[in-house]
CSV table of C-alpha atoms in Angstrom, one decimal:
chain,number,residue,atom,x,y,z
A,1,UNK,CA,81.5,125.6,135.1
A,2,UNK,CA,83.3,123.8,132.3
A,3,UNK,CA,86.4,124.2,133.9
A,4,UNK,CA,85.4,122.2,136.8
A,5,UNK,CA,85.3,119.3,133.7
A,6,UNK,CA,88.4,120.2,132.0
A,7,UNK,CA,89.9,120.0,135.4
A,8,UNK,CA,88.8,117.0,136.7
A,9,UNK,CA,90.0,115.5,133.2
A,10,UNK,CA,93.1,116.4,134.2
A,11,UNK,CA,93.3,114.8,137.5
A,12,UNK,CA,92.1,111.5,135.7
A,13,UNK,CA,95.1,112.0,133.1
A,14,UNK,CA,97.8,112.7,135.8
A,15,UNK,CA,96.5,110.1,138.7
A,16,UNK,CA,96.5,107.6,135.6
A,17,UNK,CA,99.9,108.2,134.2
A,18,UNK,CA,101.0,108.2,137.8
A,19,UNK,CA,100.1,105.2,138.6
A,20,UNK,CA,101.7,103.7,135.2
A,21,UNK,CA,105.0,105.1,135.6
A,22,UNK,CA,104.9,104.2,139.2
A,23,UNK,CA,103.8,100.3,138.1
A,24,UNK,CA,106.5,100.6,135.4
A,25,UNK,CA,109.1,101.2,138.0
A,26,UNK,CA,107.9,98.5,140.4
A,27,UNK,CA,107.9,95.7,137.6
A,28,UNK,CA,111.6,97.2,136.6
A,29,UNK,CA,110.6,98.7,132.9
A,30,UNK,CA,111.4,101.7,131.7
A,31,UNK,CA,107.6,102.6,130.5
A,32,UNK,CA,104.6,103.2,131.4
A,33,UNK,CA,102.4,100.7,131.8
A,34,UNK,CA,98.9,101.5,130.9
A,35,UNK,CA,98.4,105.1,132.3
A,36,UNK,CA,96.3,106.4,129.9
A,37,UNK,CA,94.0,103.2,130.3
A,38,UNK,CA,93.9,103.6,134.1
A,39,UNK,CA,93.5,107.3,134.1
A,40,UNK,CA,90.0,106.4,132.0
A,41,UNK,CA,88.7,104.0,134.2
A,42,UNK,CA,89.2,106.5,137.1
A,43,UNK,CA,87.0,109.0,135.1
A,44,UNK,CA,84.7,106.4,134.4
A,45,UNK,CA,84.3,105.7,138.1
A,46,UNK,CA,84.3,109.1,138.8
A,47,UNK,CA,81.7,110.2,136.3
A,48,UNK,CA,79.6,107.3,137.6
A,49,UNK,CA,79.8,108.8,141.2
A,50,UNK,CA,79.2,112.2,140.6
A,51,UNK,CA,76.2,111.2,138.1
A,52,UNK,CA,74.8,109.1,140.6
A,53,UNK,CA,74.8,111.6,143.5
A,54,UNK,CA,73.6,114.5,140.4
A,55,UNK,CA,76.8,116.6,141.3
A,56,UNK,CA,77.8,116.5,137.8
A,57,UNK,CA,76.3,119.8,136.0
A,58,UNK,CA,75.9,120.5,132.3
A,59,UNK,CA,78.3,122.6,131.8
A,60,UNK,CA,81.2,120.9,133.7
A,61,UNK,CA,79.8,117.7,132.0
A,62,UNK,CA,80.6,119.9,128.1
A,63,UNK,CA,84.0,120.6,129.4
A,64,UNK,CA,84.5,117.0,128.7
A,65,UNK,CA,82.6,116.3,125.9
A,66,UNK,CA,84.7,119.1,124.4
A,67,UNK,CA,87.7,117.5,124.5
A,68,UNK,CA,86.1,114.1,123.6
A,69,UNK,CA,84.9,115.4,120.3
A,70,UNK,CA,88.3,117.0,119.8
A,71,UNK,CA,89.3,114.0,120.0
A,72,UNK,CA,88.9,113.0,115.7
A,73,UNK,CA,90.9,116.3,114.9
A,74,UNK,CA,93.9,115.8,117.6
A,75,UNK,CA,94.2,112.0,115.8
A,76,UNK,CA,94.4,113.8,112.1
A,77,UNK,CA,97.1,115.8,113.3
A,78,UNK,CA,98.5,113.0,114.7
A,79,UNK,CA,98.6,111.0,111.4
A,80,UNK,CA,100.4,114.1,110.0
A,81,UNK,CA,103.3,113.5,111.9
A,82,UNK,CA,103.7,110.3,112.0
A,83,UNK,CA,107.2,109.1,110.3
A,84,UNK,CA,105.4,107.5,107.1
A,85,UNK,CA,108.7,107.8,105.2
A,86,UNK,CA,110.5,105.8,107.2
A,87,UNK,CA,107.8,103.2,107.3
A,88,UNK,CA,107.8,103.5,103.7
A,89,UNK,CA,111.7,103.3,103.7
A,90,UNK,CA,111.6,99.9,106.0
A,91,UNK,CA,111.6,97.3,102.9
A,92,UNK,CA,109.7,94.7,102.7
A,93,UNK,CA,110.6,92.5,105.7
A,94,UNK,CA,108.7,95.8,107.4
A,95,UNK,CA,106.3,95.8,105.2
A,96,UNK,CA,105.6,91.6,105.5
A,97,UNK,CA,105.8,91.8,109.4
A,98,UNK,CA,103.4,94.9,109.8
A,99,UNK,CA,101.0,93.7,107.6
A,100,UNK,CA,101.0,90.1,108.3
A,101,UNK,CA,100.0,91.2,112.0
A,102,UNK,CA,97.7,93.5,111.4
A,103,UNK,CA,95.7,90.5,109.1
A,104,UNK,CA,96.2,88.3,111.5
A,105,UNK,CA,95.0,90.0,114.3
A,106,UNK,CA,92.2,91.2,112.2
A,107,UNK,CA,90.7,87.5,111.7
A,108,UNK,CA,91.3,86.7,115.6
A,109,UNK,CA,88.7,89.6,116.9
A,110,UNK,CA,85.6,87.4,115.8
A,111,UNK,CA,87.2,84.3,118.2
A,112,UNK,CA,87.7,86.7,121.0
A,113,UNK,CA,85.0,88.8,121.3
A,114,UNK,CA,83.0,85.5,121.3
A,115,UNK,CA,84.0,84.3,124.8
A,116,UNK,CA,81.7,84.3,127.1
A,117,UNK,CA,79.1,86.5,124.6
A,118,UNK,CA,76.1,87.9,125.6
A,119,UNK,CA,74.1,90.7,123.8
A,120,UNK,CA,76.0,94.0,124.4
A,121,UNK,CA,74.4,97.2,122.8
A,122,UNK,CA,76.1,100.9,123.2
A,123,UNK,CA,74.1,102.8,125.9
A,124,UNK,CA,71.7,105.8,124.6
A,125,UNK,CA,73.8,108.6,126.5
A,126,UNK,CA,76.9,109.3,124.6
A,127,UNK,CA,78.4,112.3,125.6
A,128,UNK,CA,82.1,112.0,124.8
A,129,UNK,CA,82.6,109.4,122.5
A,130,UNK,CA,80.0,111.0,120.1
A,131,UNK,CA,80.7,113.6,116.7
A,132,UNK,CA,78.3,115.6,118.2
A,133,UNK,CA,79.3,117.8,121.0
A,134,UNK,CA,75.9,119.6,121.4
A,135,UNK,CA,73.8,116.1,122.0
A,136,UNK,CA,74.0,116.5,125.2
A,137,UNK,CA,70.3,117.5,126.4
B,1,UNK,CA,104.5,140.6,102.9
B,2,UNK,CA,105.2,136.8,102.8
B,3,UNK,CA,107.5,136.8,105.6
B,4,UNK,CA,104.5,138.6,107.7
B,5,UNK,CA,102.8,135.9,107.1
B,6,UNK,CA,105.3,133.1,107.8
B,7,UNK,CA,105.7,135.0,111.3
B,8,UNK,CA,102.1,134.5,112.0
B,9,UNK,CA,101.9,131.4,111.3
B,10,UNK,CA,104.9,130.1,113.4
B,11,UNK,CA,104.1,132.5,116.3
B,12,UNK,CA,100.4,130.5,116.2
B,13,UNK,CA,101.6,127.1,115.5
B,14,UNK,CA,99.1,125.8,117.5
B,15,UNK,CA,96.0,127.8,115.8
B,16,UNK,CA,97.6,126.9,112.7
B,17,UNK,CA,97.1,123.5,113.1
B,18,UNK,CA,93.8,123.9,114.4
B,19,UNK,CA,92.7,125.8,111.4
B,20,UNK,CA,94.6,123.1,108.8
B,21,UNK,CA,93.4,120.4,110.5
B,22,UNK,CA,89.6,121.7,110.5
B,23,UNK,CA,89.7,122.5,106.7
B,24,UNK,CA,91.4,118.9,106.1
B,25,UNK,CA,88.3,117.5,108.1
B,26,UNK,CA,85.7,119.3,106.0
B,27,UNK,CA,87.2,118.7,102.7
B,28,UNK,CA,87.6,114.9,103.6
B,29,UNK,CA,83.6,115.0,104.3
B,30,UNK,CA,82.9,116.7,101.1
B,31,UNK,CA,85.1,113.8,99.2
B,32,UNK,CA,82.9,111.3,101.5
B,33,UNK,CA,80.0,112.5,100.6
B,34,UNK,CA,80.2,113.5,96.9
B,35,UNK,CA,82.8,110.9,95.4
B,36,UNK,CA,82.1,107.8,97.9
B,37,UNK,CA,78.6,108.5,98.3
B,38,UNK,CA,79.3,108.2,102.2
B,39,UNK,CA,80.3,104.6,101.7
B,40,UNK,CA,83.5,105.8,103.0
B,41,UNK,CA,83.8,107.7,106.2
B,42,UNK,CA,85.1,111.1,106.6
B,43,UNK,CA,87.3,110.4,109.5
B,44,UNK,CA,88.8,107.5,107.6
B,45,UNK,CA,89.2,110.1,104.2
B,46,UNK,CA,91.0,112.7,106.9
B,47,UNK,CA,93.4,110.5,108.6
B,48,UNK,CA,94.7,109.4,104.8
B,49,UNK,CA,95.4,112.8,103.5
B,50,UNK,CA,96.8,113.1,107.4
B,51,UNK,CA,99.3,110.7,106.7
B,52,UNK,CA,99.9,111.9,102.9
B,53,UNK,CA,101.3,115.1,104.3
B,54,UNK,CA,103.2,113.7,106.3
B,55,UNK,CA,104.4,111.8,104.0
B,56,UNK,CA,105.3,115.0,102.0
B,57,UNK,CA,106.2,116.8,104.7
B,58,UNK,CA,109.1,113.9,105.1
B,59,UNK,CA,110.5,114.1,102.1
B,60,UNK,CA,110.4,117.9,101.7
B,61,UNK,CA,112.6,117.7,105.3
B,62,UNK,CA,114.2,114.4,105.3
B,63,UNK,CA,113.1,114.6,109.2
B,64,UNK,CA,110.8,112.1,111.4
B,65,UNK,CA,107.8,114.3,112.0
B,66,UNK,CA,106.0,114.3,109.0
B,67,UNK,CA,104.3,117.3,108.7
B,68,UNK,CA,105.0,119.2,111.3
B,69,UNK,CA,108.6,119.3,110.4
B,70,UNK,CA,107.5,122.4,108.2
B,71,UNK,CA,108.2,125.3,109.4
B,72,UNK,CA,104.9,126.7,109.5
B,73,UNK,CA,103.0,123.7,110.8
B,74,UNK,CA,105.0,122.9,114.1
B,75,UNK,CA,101.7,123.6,115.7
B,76,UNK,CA,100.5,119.9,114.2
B,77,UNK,CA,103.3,118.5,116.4
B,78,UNK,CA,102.1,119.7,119.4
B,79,UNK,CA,98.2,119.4,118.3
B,80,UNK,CA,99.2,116.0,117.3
B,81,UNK,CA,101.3,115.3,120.2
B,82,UNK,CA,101.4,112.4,123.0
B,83,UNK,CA,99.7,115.5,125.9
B,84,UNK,CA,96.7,116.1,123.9
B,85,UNK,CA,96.3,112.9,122.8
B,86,UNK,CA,96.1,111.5,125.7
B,87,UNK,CA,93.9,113.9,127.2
B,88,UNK,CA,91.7,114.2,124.6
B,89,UNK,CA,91.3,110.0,124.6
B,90,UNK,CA,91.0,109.9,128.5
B,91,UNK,CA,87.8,112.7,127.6
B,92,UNK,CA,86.1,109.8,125.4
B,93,UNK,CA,85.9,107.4,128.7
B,94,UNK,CA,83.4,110.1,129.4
B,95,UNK,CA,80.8,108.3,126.6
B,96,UNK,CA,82.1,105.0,128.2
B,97,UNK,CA,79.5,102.7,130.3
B,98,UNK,CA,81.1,101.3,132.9
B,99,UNK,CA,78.6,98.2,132.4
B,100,UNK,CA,79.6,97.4,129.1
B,101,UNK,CA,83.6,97.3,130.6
B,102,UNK,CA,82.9,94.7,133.4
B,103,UNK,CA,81.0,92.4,131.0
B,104,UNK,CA,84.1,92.8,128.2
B,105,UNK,CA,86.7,92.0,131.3
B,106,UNK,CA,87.8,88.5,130.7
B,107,UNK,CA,88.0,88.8,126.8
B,108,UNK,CA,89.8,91.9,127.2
B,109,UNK,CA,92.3,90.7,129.5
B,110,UNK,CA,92.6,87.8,126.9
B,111,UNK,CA,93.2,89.6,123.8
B,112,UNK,CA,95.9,91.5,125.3
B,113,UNK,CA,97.8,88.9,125.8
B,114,UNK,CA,97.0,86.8,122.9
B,115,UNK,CA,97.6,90.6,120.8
B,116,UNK,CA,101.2,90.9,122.3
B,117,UNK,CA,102.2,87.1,121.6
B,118,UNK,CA,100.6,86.8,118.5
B,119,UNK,CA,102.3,90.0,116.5
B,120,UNK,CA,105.1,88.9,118.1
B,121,UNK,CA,105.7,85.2,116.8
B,122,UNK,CA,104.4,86.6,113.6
B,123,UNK,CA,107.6,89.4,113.3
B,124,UNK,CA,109.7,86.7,114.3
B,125,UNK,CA,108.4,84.1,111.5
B,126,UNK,CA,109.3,86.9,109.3
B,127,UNK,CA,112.1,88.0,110.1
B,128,UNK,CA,113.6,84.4,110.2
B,129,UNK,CA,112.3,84.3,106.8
B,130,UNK,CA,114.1,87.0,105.7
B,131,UNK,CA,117.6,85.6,106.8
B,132,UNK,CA,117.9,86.5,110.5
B,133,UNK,CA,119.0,83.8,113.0
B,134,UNK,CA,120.0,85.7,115.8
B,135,UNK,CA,117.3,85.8,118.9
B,136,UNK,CA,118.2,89.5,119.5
B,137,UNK,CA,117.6,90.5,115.7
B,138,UNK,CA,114.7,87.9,115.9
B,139,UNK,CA,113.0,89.2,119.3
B,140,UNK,CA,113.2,92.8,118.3
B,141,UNK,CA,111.7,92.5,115.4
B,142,UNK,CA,108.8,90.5,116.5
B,143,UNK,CA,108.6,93.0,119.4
B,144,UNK,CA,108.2,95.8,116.3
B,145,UNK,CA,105.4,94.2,115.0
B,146,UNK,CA,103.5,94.4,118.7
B,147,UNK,CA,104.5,97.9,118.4
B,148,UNK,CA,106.9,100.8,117.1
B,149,UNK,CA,107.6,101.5,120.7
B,150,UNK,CA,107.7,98.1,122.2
B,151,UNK,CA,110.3,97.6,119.0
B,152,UNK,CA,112.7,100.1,119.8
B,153,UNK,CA,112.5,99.3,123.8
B,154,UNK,CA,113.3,95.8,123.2
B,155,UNK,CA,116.1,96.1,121.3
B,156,UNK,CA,117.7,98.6,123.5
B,157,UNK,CA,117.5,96.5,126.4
B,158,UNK,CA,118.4,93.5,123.9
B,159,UNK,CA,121.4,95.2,122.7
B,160,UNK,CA,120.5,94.8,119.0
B,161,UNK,CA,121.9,96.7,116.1
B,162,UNK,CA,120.1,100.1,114.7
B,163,UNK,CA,119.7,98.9,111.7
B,164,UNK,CA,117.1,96.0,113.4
B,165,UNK,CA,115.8,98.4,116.0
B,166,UNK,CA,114.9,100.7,112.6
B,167,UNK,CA,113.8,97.8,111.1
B,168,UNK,CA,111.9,97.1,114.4
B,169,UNK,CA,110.1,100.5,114.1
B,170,UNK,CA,109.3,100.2,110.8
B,171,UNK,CA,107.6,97.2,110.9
B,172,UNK,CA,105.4,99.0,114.2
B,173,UNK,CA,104.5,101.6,111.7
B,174,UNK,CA,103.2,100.0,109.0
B,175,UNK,CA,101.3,98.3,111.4
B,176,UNK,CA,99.9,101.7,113.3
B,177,UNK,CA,99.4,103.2,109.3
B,178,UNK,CA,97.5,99.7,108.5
B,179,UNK,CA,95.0,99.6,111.1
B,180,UNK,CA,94.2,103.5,111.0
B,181,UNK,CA,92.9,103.2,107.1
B,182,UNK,CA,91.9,99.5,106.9
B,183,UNK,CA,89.6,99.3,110.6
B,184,UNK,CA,86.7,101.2,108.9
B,185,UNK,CA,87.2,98.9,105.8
B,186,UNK,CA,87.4,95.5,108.0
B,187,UNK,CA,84.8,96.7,111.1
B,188,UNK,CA,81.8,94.8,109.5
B,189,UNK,CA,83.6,91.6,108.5
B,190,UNK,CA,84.9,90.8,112.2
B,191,UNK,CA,82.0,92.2,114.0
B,192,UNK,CA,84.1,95.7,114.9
B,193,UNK,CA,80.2,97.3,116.2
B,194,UNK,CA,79.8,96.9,120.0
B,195,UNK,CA,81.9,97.8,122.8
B,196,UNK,CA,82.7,94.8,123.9
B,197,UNK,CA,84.1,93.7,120.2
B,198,UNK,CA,85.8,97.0,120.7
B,199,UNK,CA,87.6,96.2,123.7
B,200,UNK,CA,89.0,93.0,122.1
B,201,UNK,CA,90.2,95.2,119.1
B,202,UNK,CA,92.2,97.3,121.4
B,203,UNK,CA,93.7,94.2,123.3
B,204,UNK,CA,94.7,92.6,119.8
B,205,UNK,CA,95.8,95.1,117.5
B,206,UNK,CA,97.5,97.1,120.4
B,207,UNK,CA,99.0,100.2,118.9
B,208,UNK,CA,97.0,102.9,120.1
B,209,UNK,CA,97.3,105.8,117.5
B,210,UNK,CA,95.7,102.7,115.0
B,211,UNK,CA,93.1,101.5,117.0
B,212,UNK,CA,92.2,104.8,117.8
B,213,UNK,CA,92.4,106.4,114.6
B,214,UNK,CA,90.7,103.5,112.9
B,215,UNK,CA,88.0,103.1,115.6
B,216,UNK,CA,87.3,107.1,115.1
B,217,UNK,CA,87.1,106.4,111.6
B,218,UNK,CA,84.6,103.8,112.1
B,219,UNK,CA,82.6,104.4,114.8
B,220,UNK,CA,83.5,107.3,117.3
B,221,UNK,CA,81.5,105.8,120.3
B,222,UNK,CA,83.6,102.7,119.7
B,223,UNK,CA,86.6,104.9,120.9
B,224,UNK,CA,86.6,105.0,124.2
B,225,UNK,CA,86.7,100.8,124.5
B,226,UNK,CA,89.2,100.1,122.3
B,227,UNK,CA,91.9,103.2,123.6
B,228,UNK,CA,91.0,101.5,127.0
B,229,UNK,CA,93.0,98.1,126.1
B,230,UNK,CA,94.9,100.0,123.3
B,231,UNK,CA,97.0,101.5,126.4
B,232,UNK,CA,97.7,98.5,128.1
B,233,UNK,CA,99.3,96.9,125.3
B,234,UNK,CA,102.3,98.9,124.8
B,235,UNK,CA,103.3,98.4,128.4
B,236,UNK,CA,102.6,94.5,128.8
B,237,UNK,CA,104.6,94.2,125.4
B,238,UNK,CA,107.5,96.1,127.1
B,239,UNK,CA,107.2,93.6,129.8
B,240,UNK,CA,106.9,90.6,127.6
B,241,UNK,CA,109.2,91.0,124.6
B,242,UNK,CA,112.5,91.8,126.5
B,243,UNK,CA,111.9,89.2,129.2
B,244,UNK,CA,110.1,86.0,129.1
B,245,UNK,CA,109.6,86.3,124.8
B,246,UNK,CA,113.0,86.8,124.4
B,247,UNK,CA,114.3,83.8,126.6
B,248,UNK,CA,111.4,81.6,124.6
B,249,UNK,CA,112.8,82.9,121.2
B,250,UNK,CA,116.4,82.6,122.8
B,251,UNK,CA,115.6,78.9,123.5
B,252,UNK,CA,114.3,77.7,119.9
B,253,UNK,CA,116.9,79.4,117.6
């Protein structure tokens, strides 16, 4: 059922931001440290399991590709509320530093993702990442 | 008649914003297709006119939501929210091999920390530039430009003045606003195509409505890989700036 994917989305989200407050507190700072990205290696893990053993069905499997491809929209709203007058309204020592890491940064990705390189392609199966929600067959 | 209406559209806010948002999505795919010839992604048309209204929606309210200040389209607030955000990203590790994340370990693990330090010497080049001696002023601004939240954190625990901690934020959101439009734009010139450049992305640029909004833009499988580091960032940056940054910075001015 797709609920059974929605759900187990969920658990992923919760364990994960669990475990980042829970690190945040241990290291004494008042955030949370990476939940999000350990809530998606947990579904990763879990997905790989379940796939493995075929106790993943198509449907529960389209809960969460819902919510993946949902996942373009949610950002758009997101930019829509984002405080853009106030970054506006920042001046140009804002402006300088924003931009001046964002450039930066931009020119180090080539260096980086050059350590250790060997020929990485994206896998056939993408379910959640994709546009399409319907690829799934 | 018109206040009908108004009442519907608050009582929904969430359907609201599901139906603004859709019709923002298919009008940015028309402009894609017949101005830009498709030269310039949808996604990347949609999360400009995103951050257009909010940039009306700011001035029309004078208050920090954009959009979704507007009466009418509180829904996008919620829609665009930190909950379904973040379950709506967690749902694109679905599409994520968990091959291509062990082999982009190391250089992940790397770019986080060479993301956090870099942005952060860079804000406080700039703000020493700009007149500021101080290592609290200096540290929280550099912290800014890891991230508008690692700004603000900082420079609470710092002690610094609001006008810096804005300042701080500011910086943070210029950044977030850069990377969302200018990814798509960049993605071919640094190599922005596999997963494991996509993992570095996330580790360098850090803020996580960017990457993520930029990496949608560009390439939606890309998504989960870069959100993955993305996440990370904020925290380690809230580790680094207040503590071991901060008595660095503290040290040279």
């Amino acid at each position: 059922m797709v609920i059974y994917g929605v759900a187990l989305l969920a658990v992923c989200l919760l364990a994960g931001v669990l475990l980042g407050e829970l690190l945040g507190t241990a290291i004494g700072i008042d955030a949370n440290v990476g939940g999000v990205g350990i809530a998606m290696l947990i579904l990763v893990l879990v997905v790989d399991y379940l796939k493995k053993n075929n106790k993943l069905n198509i449907k529960s499997q389209e809960g969460m590709a819902f919510w993946g491809a949902m996942y373009i929209p949610i950002v758009i709203a997101m930019a829509a509320k984002q405080n853009v007058v106030a970054a506006v309204d920042g001046g140009p020592l804002a402006l300088m530093a924003g931009v001046s890491a964002v450039i930066v940064s931009w020119a180090m990705v080539p260096l980086l993702s050059s350590i250790g390189k060997d020929t990485s392609t994206l896998s056939d199966e993408e379910l959640g990442g994709s546009d399409d929600v319907r690829n799934i067959k | 008649m018109f206040e009908i209406l108004s009442d519907t559209f608050v009582e929904n806010g969430l359907i609201v914003s599901f139906a603004v948002v859709g019709i923002t999505i298919y009008l940015s795919y028309m402009i894609s297709d017949k101005l830009t010839n498709g030269k310039i992604h949808g996604s990347a048309i949609a999360i400009i006119m995103g951050l257009v209204l909010a940039y009306i929606g700011g001035i029309n309210t004078g208050g920090e939501q954009g959009l979704a200040d507007i009466g009418i389209f509180t829904g996008i607030g919620l829609m665009g929210g930190g909950m379904l955000r973040d379950f709506a990203i967690v749902a694109t590790a679905f599409g994520a091999s968990l091959d291509e994340i062990k082999k982009a370990g190391l250089p992940g693990i790397i770019s986080l920390f060479a993301g956090v330090i870099v942005s952060f010497v860079i804000g406080v080049v700039i703000a020493f530039a700009f007149g500021y001696t101080d290592a609290v002023s200096l540290t929280t601004i550099g912290a800014g430009a890891a991230t508008y939240i690692v700004g603000p954190v900082t420079g609470t625990a710092l002690g610094a003045s609001s006008e810096v901690i804005a300042l701080s934020i500011a910086a943070g959101l210029i950044k977030s606003i850069l990377t969302m439009i200018g990814t798509p734009f960049v993605a071919k010139y640094i190599g922005l195509d596999n997963p494991r450049s996509a993992i570095v992305y996330g580790g360098l640029m850090g803020t996580t409505s960017g990457v993520a909004g930029g990496l949608a833009a560009t390439d939606p499988k890309l998504v989960p890989y870069g959100a993955m580091t993305a996440t990370f960032y904020t925290g380690l940056g809230c580790l680094m700036a207040p503590s071991v940054l901060f008595l660095v910075t503290r040290t040279i001015f």
